[in-house]
Short mmCIF file of N, CA and C and ligand atoms in Angstrom, two decimals:
data_model
loop_
_atom_site.label_atom_id
_atom_site.label_comp_id
_atom_site.label_asym_id
_atom_site.label_seq_id
_atom_site.Cartn_x
_atom_site.Cartn_y
_atom_site.Cartn_z
N UNK A 873 104.09 81.10 96.93
CA UNK A 873 102.75 81.64 97.66
C UNK A 873 102.73 83.11 97.53
N UNK A 874 101.31 83.52 96.74
CA UNK A 874 101.15 84.79 96.98
C UNK A 874 101.46 85.90 97.69
N UNK A 875 102.28 86.69 97.79
CA UNK A 875 102.21 87.87 99.28
C UNK A 875 101.42 89.13 99.04
N UNK A 876 101.21 89.67 100.08
CA UNK A 876 100.99 91.28 99.93
C UNK A 876 101.33 91.89 101.27
N UNK A 877 101.21 93.51 100.88
CA UNK A 877 101.65 94.14 102.30
C UNK A 877 100.33 94.70 102.61
N UNK A 878 99.81 94.59 104.04
CA UNK A 878 99.16 95.14 104.48
C UNK A 878 99.62 96.08 105.82
N UNK A 879 99.04 97.28 105.55
CA UNK A 879 99.13 98.25 106.50
C UNK A 879 98.19 98.37 107.47
N UNK A 880 97.76 98.61 108.61
CA UNK A 880 96.79 99.07 109.37
C UNK A 880 97.42 100.52 109.99
N UNK A 881 96.64 101.37 109.14
CA UNK A 881 97.07 102.89 108.98
C UNK A 881 96.72 103.01 110.53
N UNK A 882 97.88 104.49 110.70
CA UNK A 882 97.72 105.16 112.01
C UNK A 882 95.94 105.29 112.55
N UNK A 883 95.37 105.21 112.02
CA UNK A 883 93.83 105.68 112.31
C UNK A 883 93.45 104.35 113.15
N UNK A 884 93.52 102.83 112.22
CA UNK A 884 93.42 102.06 113.04
C UNK A 884 94.04 101.46 113.92
N UNK A 885 95.41 101.95 114.36
CA UNK A 885 96.05 101.51 115.25
C UNK A 885 95.75 102.54 116.41
N UNK A 886 95.37 103.72 115.94
CA UNK A 886 94.98 104.87 117.29
C UNK A 886 93.67 104.33 117.84
N UNK A 887 92.95 103.49 117.20
CA UNK A 887 91.39 102.95 117.46
C UNK A 887 91.74 101.55 118.06
N UNK A 888 92.97 101.15 118.12
CA UNK A 888 93.01 99.91 118.90
C UNK A 888 91.99 98.60 117.70
N UNK A 889 92.09 98.66 116.53
CA UNK A 889 91.96 98.01 115.46
C UNK A 889 92.70 96.99 114.76
N UNK A 890 93.96 96.94 115.63
CA UNK A 890 94.86 95.86 114.68
C UNK A 890 94.59 94.34 115.14
N UNK A 891 94.37 94.40 116.21
CA UNK A 891 93.92 92.81 116.46
C UNK A 891 92.67 92.44 115.54
N UNK A 892 91.79 93.11 115.29
CA UNK A 892 90.28 93.27 114.78
C UNK A 892 90.98 92.98 113.08
N UNK A 893 91.71 93.77 112.69
CA UNK A 893 91.99 93.22 111.38
C UNK A 893 92.89 91.87 111.25
N UNK A 894 93.64 91.92 112.23
CA UNK A 894 94.56 90.63 111.93
C UNK A 894 93.73 89.58 111.90
N UNK A 895 92.36 89.64 113.00
CA UNK A 895 91.56 88.79 112.99
C UNK A 895 90.81 88.29 112.12
N UNK A 896 90.37 89.44 110.93
CA UNK A 896 90.22 89.09 109.54
C UNK A 896 90.89 88.29 108.88
N UNK A 897 92.34 88.92 108.66
CA UNK A 897 92.80 87.92 108.01
C UNK A 897 92.85 86.39 108.15
N UNK A 898 93.27 86.08 109.61
CA UNK A 898 93.17 84.82 110.30
C UNK A 898 92.13 83.95 109.69
N UNK A 899 91.07 84.44 109.96
CA UNK A 899 89.65 84.01 109.96
C UNK A 899 89.35 83.46 108.59
N UNK A 900 90.13 84.39 107.45
CA UNK A 900 89.98 84.07 106.05
C UNK A 900 90.90 82.84 105.71
N UNK A 901 91.57 82.59 106.36
CA UNK A 901 92.88 81.43 106.00
C UNK A 901 94.03 82.04 105.87
N UNK A 902 94.23 83.20 105.74
CA UNK A 902 95.74 83.93 105.32
C UNK A 902 96.73 83.47 106.46
N UNK A 903 97.87 83.72 105.95
CA UNK A 903 98.93 83.86 107.19
C UNK A 903 99.66 84.25 107.26
N UNK A 904 100.01 85.14 108.39
CA UNK A 904 100.80 85.95 109.10
C UNK A 904 101.83 85.82 108.72
N UNK A 905 103.20 86.39 107.87
CA UNK A 905 104.24 86.15 108.03
C UNK A 905 105.41 86.58 108.80
N UNK A 906 104.88 87.93 108.75
CA UNK A 906 105.67 89.15 109.09
C UNK A 906 104.86 90.31 109.78
N UNK A 907 105.64 90.65 111.16
CA UNK A 907 104.31 91.93 111.75
C UNK A 907 105.55 93.21 112.24
N UNK A 908 105.28 94.13 112.14
CA UNK A 908 105.92 95.06 112.70
C UNK A 908 104.96 96.25 112.51
N UNK A 909 105.40 97.19 114.05
CA UNK A 909 104.35 98.10 114.61
C UNK A 909 105.69 99.31 114.20
N UNK A 910 105.64 100.20 113.47
CA UNK A 910 106.45 101.24 113.39
C UNK A 910 105.99 102.86 113.09
N UNK A 911 106.37 103.88 113.25
CA UNK A 911 105.80 105.09 112.41
C UNK A 911 106.49 105.57 111.38
N UNK A 912 105.69 105.61 110.23
CA UNK A 912 106.34 105.70 108.82
C UNK A 912 107.25 106.75 108.32
N UNK A 913 108.33 106.49 108.01
CA UNK A 913 108.78 107.72 107.74
C UNK A 913 108.92 108.17 106.31
N UNK A 914 109.10 109.47 106.32
CA UNK A 914 108.66 110.15 104.93
C UNK A 914 109.31 109.99 103.77
N UNK A 915 110.66 109.35 103.82
CA UNK A 915 111.04 108.63 102.37
C UNK A 915 110.31 107.66 101.87
N UNK A 916 110.37 106.67 102.91
CA UNK A 916 109.60 105.67 102.16
C UNK A 916 108.29 105.48 102.22
N UNK A 917 107.59 106.89 102.51
CA UNK A 917 106.30 106.81 102.43
C UNK A 917 106.11 107.55 100.67
N UNK A 918 107.03 108.27 100.44
CA UNK A 918 107.23 108.94 98.94
C UNK A 918 106.99 107.98 98.05
N UNK A 919 108.54 106.94 98.50
CA UNK A 919 108.11 105.44 97.45
C UNK A 919 106.92 104.95 96.90
N UNK A 920 106.39 104.58 98.37
CA UNK A 920 105.11 103.74 98.65
C UNK A 920 104.10 104.52 97.52
N UNK A 921 104.06 105.96 98.00
CA UNK A 921 102.82 106.51 96.97
C UNK A 921 103.16 107.43 96.15
N UNK A 922 104.12 106.66 95.34
CA UNK A 922 104.95 107.35 94.32
C UNK A 922 103.68 107.67 93.35
N UNK A 923 102.98 106.49 93.13
CA UNK A 923 101.47 106.80 92.21
C UNK A 923 100.98 107.70 92.21
N UNK A 924 100.47 108.37 93.41
CA UNK A 924 99.67 109.58 93.94
C UNK A 924 100.53 110.65 93.76
N UNK A 925 101.91 110.93 93.74
CA UNK A 925 102.47 112.19 93.61
C UNK A 925 101.83 113.03 92.08
N UNK A 926 101.21 114.47 92.98
CA UNK A 926 101.16 115.18 92.49
C UNK A 926 99.21 115.21 92.63
N UNK A 927 98.36 114.45 93.04
CA UNK A 927 97.52 114.52 93.33
C UNK A 927 97.05 115.31 94.63
N UNK A 928 95.78 116.33 94.82
CA UNK A 928 95.64 116.53 95.51
C UNK A 928 95.58 115.82 97.18
N UNK A 929 95.12 115.16 97.17
CA UNK A 929 95.07 114.08 98.47
C UNK A 929 96.64 113.58 99.02
N UNK A 930 97.52 113.76 97.87
CA UNK A 930 99.13 112.96 98.43
C UNK A 930 99.50 113.71 99.68
N UNK A 931 99.58 115.06 99.79
CA UNK A 931 100.21 115.26 100.82
C UNK A 931 99.56 115.25 101.94
N UNK A 932 98.53 115.64 102.05
CA UNK A 932 97.53 115.51 103.36
C UNK A 932 98.17 113.60 103.99
N UNK A 933 97.73 112.83 102.70
CA UNK A 933 98.13 111.12 102.66
C UNK A 933 99.40 110.95 103.63
N UNK A 934 100.52 111.57 102.72
CA UNK A 934 101.33 111.34 103.27
C UNK A 934 101.79 111.99 105.26
N UNK A 935 101.10 113.11 105.04
CA UNK A 935 101.16 113.56 106.44
C UNK A 935 100.53 112.58 107.67
N UNK A 936 99.63 112.26 106.92
CA UNK A 936 98.25 111.10 107.87
C UNK A 936 99.31 110.02 107.93
N UNK A 937 99.86 109.30 106.86
CA UNK A 937 100.36 108.14 107.54
C UNK A 937 101.83 108.12 108.04
N UNK A 938 102.22 109.41 108.36
CA UNK A 938 103.48 109.73 109.29
C UNK A 938 103.11 110.13 110.52
N UNK A 939 101.63 110.53 110.71
CA UNK A 939 101.33 111.13 111.87
C UNK A 939 101.13 109.93 113.52
N UNK A 940 101.73 108.45 112.60
CA UNK A 940 101.57 107.64 114.37
C UNK A 940 102.25 106.48 113.70
N UNK A 941 102.17 105.45 114.86
CA UNK A 941 102.40 104.13 114.68
C UNK A 941 101.42 103.29 113.67
N UNK A 942 101.68 102.45 113.15
CA UNK A 942 100.96 101.39 112.23
C UNK A 942 101.52 100.60 111.95
N UNK A 943 100.68 99.42 112.21
CA UNK A 943 101.65 97.66 111.78
C UNK A 943 101.58 97.51 110.63
N UNK A 944 102.56 96.74 110.34
CA UNK A 944 103.13 96.67 108.58
C UNK A 944 102.74 95.24 108.73
N UNK A 945 102.50 94.46 107.64
CA UNK A 945 102.07 92.78 107.83
C UNK A 945 102.71 92.48 106.64
N UNK A 946 103.36 91.37 105.98
CA UNK A 946 103.32 90.61 105.50
C UNK A 946 102.22 89.38 105.11
N UNK A 947 101.71 89.44 104.36
CA UNK A 947 100.52 88.03 104.46
C UNK A 947 100.81 87.49 103.68
N UNK A 948 100.31 86.16 103.32
CA UNK A 948 100.62 85.47 102.18
C UNK A 948 99.51 84.06 102.22
N UNK A 949 98.99 83.96 101.07
CA UNK A 949 98.03 82.53 100.65
C UNK A 949 97.72 82.64 99.09
N UNK A 950 97.47 81.54 98.76
CA UNK A 950 96.70 81.97 97.26
C UNK A 950 95.73 82.91 97.34
N UNK A 951 95.87 83.67 96.29
CA UNK A 951 95.25 84.73 95.67
C UNK A 951 95.11 85.60 96.93
N UNK A 952 95.89 85.94 97.81
CA UNK A 952 95.51 86.94 98.72
C UNK A 952 95.46 88.37 98.72
N UNK A 953 96.13 88.90 97.43
CA UNK A 953 96.21 90.01 97.09
C UNK A 953 94.47 90.83 96.82
N UNK A 954 94.13 89.97 95.71
CA UNK A 954 92.19 90.27 95.62
C UNK A 954 91.75 89.92 96.62
N UNK A 955 92.12 89.01 97.65
CA UNK A 955 91.38 88.56 98.90
C UNK A 955 91.08 89.46 99.84
N UNK A 956 92.46 89.99 100.12
CA UNK A 956 92.66 91.01 101.03
C UNK A 956 91.71 92.02 101.04
N UNK A 957 91.94 92.41 99.49
CA UNK A 957 91.41 93.73 99.13
C UNK A 957 89.96 93.71 98.78
N UNK A 958 89.14 92.16 98.68
CA UNK A 958 87.47 92.11 99.04
C UNK A 958 87.36 92.06 100.78
N UNK A 959 88.27 91.25 101.41
CA UNK A 959 88.11 92.05 102.80
C UNK A 959 88.03 93.65 103.24
N UNK A 960 89.29 93.92 102.91
CA UNK A 960 89.13 95.37 103.17
C UNK A 960 87.83 96.06 102.39
N UNK A 961 87.38 96.23 101.75
CA UNK A 961 86.19 96.91 100.88
C UNK A 961 86.85 98.07 100.58
N UNK A 962 85.82 98.79 99.62
CA UNK A 962 86.07 100.26 98.87
C UNK A 962 86.61 100.94 99.48
N UNK A 963 88.17 101.71 98.33
CA UNK A 963 88.40 102.92 99.30
C UNK A 963 88.31 103.91 100.19
N UNK A 964 86.29 104.49 99.83
CA UNK A 964 85.54 105.27 100.28
C UNK A 964 84.99 104.73 101.56
N UNK A 965 85.34 104.48 102.54
CA UNK A 965 84.84 103.78 103.80
C UNK A 965 83.23 104.36 104.05
N UNK A 966 83.04 105.45 103.85
CA UNK A 966 81.39 105.68 103.69
C UNK A 966 80.48 104.70 103.02
N UNK A 967 81.14 104.92 101.55
CA UNK A 967 80.74 103.76 100.52
C UNK A 967 81.19 102.09 100.42
N UNK A 968 82.00 101.83 101.32
CA UNK A 968 82.51 100.37 101.30
C UNK A 968 81.23 99.40 101.94
N UNK A 969 81.24 98.27 101.31
CA UNK A 969 80.45 97.86 102.04
C UNK A 969 80.23 97.12 103.20
N UNK A 970 78.96 97.04 103.74
CA UNK A 970 79.24 96.43 105.36
C UNK A 970 79.55 94.96 105.16
N UNK A 971 80.20 94.47 106.19
CA UNK A 971 81.18 93.20 106.39
C UNK A 971 82.29 93.20 106.00
N UNK A 972 82.51 94.57 105.45
CA UNK A 972 84.38 94.82 104.93
C UNK A 972 84.64 95.35 105.63
N UNK A 973 86.24 95.45 106.36
CA UNK A 973 86.80 96.05 107.45
C UNK A 973 86.26 97.51 107.07
N UNK A 974 86.73 98.45 105.74
CA UNK A 974 86.37 99.85 105.92
C UNK A 974 84.64 99.89 105.94
N UNK A 975 83.92 98.91 105.14
CA UNK A 975 82.38 99.23 105.80
C UNK A 975 82.16 99.02 107.17
N UNK A 976 82.58 98.14 107.95
CA UNK A 976 82.45 97.86 108.89
C UNK A 976 82.62 98.86 110.14
N UNK A 977 83.87 99.62 109.92
CA UNK A 977 84.75 99.86 111.25
C UNK A 977 85.36 101.26 110.58
N UNK A 978 84.63 101.72 109.65
CA UNK A 978 85.42 103.10 109.06
C UNK A 978 84.37 104.29 108.61
N UNK A 979 84.87 105.62 108.47
CA UNK A 979 83.52 106.02 108.23
C UNK A 979 84.44 107.43 107.82
N UNK A 980 83.79 108.59 106.76
CA UNK A 980 84.21 109.51 106.71
C UNK A 980 84.11 110.64 108.04
N UNK A 981 85.31 110.81 108.08
CA UNK A 981 85.38 111.90 109.71
C UNK A 981 85.24 113.20 109.39
N UNK A 982 84.92 113.93 108.24
CA UNK A 982 85.09 114.81 107.60
C UNK A 982 86.56 115.90 107.20
N UNK A 983 87.86 114.74 107.46
CA UNK A 983 89.38 115.46 107.10
C UNK A 983 89.36 115.34 105.79
N UNK A 984 90.62 116.04 105.66
CA UNK A 984 91.50 116.28 104.39
C UNK A 984 91.51 114.58 103.62
N UNK A 985 91.83 113.81 104.35
CA UNK A 985 92.33 112.33 104.17
C UNK A 985 91.15 111.68 104.27
N UNK A 986 90.89 110.60 103.74
CA UNK A 986 90.10 109.54 103.52
C UNK A 986 90.53 108.54 104.90
N UNK A 987 90.33 108.07 105.92
CA UNK A 987 91.53 107.40 106.88
C UNK A 987 90.20 106.05 106.73
N UNK A 988 91.16 105.17 106.46
CA UNK A 988 90.69 104.13 105.86
C UNK A 988 90.75 102.71 106.32
N UNK A 989 91.79 102.98 107.49
CA UNK A 989 91.97 102.03 108.38
C UNK A 989 93.18 101.06 107.89
N UNK A 990 93.23 100.67 106.23
CA UNK A 990 94.11 99.92 105.87
C UNK A 990 94.61 100.22 104.55
N UNK A 991 95.66 99.46 104.61
CA UNK A 991 96.05 99.28 102.82
C UNK A 991 96.49 97.91 102.53
N UNK A 992 96.31 98.03 101.37
CA UNK A 992 96.35 96.27 100.97
C UNK A 992 97.38 96.34 99.38
N UNK A 993 98.01 95.56 99.28
CA UNK A 993 98.57 95.89 97.71
C UNK A 993 97.75 95.50 96.55
N UNK A 994 97.64 96.05 95.64
CA UNK A 994 97.42 96.10 94.45
C UNK A 994 97.36 95.14 93.21
N UNK A 995 98.18 94.47 93.63
CA UNK A 995 98.96 93.79 92.34
C UNK A 995 100.50 93.04 92.99
N UNK A 996 100.81 91.92 92.17
CA UNK A 996 101.87 91.05 92.80
C UNK A 996 103.23 91.84 92.58
N UNK A 997 103.15 92.81 91.43
CA UNK A 997 104.40 93.35 91.17
C UNK A 997 104.24 94.68 92.37
N UNK A 998 102.84 95.62 92.77
CA UNK A 998 103.15 96.12 93.97
C UNK A 998 103.59 95.71 94.87
N UNK A 999 102.65 94.54 95.41
CA UNK A 999 103.20 93.66 96.33
C UNK A 999 105.08 93.79 97.03
N UNK A 1000 105.59 93.26 96.13
CA UNK A 1000 106.67 93.03 96.22
C UNK A 1000 107.74 94.10 96.07
N UNK A 1001 107.26 95.20 95.41
CA UNK A 1001 107.79 96.79 95.45
C UNK A 1001 107.74 97.11 96.67
N UNK A 1002 106.41 96.89 97.49
CA UNK A 1002 105.96 97.63 99.00
C UNK A 1002 106.61 96.88 99.99
N UNK A 1003 106.73 95.52 99.53
CA UNK A 1003 107.35 94.73 100.85
C UNK A 1003 108.88 94.67 100.66
N UNK A 1004 109.54 95.32 99.75
CA UNK A 1004 111.12 95.49 99.72
C UNK A 1004 111.33 97.28 100.17
N UNK A 1005 109.94 97.67 100.50
CA UNK A 1005 110.52 98.97 100.66
C UNK A 1005 110.33 99.35 102.33
N UNK A 1006 109.24 98.74 102.74
CA UNK A 1006 109.07 98.11 104.19
C UNK A 1006 110.20 97.37 104.60
N UNK A 1007 109.98 95.94 104.00
CA UNK A 1007 111.18 95.14 104.70
C UNK A 1007 112.08 94.79 103.75
N UNK A 1008 113.55 95.72 104.18
CA UNK A 1008 114.73 95.54 103.13
C UNK A 1008 114.93 94.17 103.17
N UNK A 1009 114.87 93.51 103.88
CA UNK A 1009 115.68 92.11 104.22
C UNK A 1009 115.00 90.44 103.58
N UNK A 1010 113.40 91.32 103.55
CA UNK A 1010 112.57 90.49 102.58
C UNK A 1010 112.36 90.21 101.64
P1 LIG B 1148 93.57 101.98 98.32
O1 LIG B 1148 93.83 102.12 99.40
O2 LIG B 1148 92.12 101.38 97.97
O3 LIG B 1148 94.04 101.03 97.27
P2 LIG B 1148 94.51 104.07 96.45
O4 LIG B 1148 95.57 103.63 96.06
O5 LIG B 1148 93.98 104.71 95.07
O6 LIG B 1148 93.19 103.56 97.36
O7 LIG B 1148 94.78 105.70 97.27
C1 LIG B 1148 95.55 105.63 98.51
C2 LIG B 1148 95.12 106.28 99.44
O8 LIG B 1148 94.74 107.56 99.33
C3 LIG B 1148 93.74 105.51 100.25
O9 LIG B 1148 93.68 104.28 100.87
C4 LIG B 1148 92.85 106.87 100.75
C5 LIG B 1148 93.88 107.87 99.82
N1 LIG B 1148 92.66 108.57 98.94
C6 LIG B 1148 92.73 107.88 97.88
N2 LIG B 1148 91.41 108.39 97.11
C7 LIG B 1148 91.44 109.66 97.41
C8 LIG B 1148 91.12 111.02 97.49
N3 LIG B 1148 89.88 111.03 96.57
N4 LIG B 1148 90.70 111.65 98.45
C9 LIG B 1148 91.25 111.62 99.45
N5 LIG B 1148 91.99 110.37 99.87
C10 LIG B 1148 92.14 109.84 98.71
MG1 LIG B 1149 96.43 101.74 96.43
#
């Protein structure tokens, strides 16, 4: 079964939106395999966001992701990677379609980093790589 890594980022966690995100995942028919609340460490964030190293938003992104607790989930289901990214909506929450997590619940707060509530892996290779970073035994 296909798997993806979902993160309810520190903004979503702090706003009490973890349950709402998980509700949408379950309502769509995907399975929650593993859940963990933790504050991400910078070593693993550097691995997770390696593709963005050197971009102007990289350091603010890592700082934001390390700023407080987040919920990490392994979610499974047929075509879950594509399906969760559709539920999540476009990266920029101001432009994300209403009906999506980011479109319904996110906005641009005028901060350096787009606080867009959720992360979802973008390919099977990314998903397995990211799951390996955050869930060493799985
Ligand atoms: P996504 O999370 O939709 O897969 P991404 O992988 O391109 O987007 O970027 C990872 C995160 O980095 C994204 O969720 C928010 C932040 N980000 C991306 N592009 C940005 C930009 N132009 N300015 C500020 N933050 C950005
Ligand atoms: Mg991405």
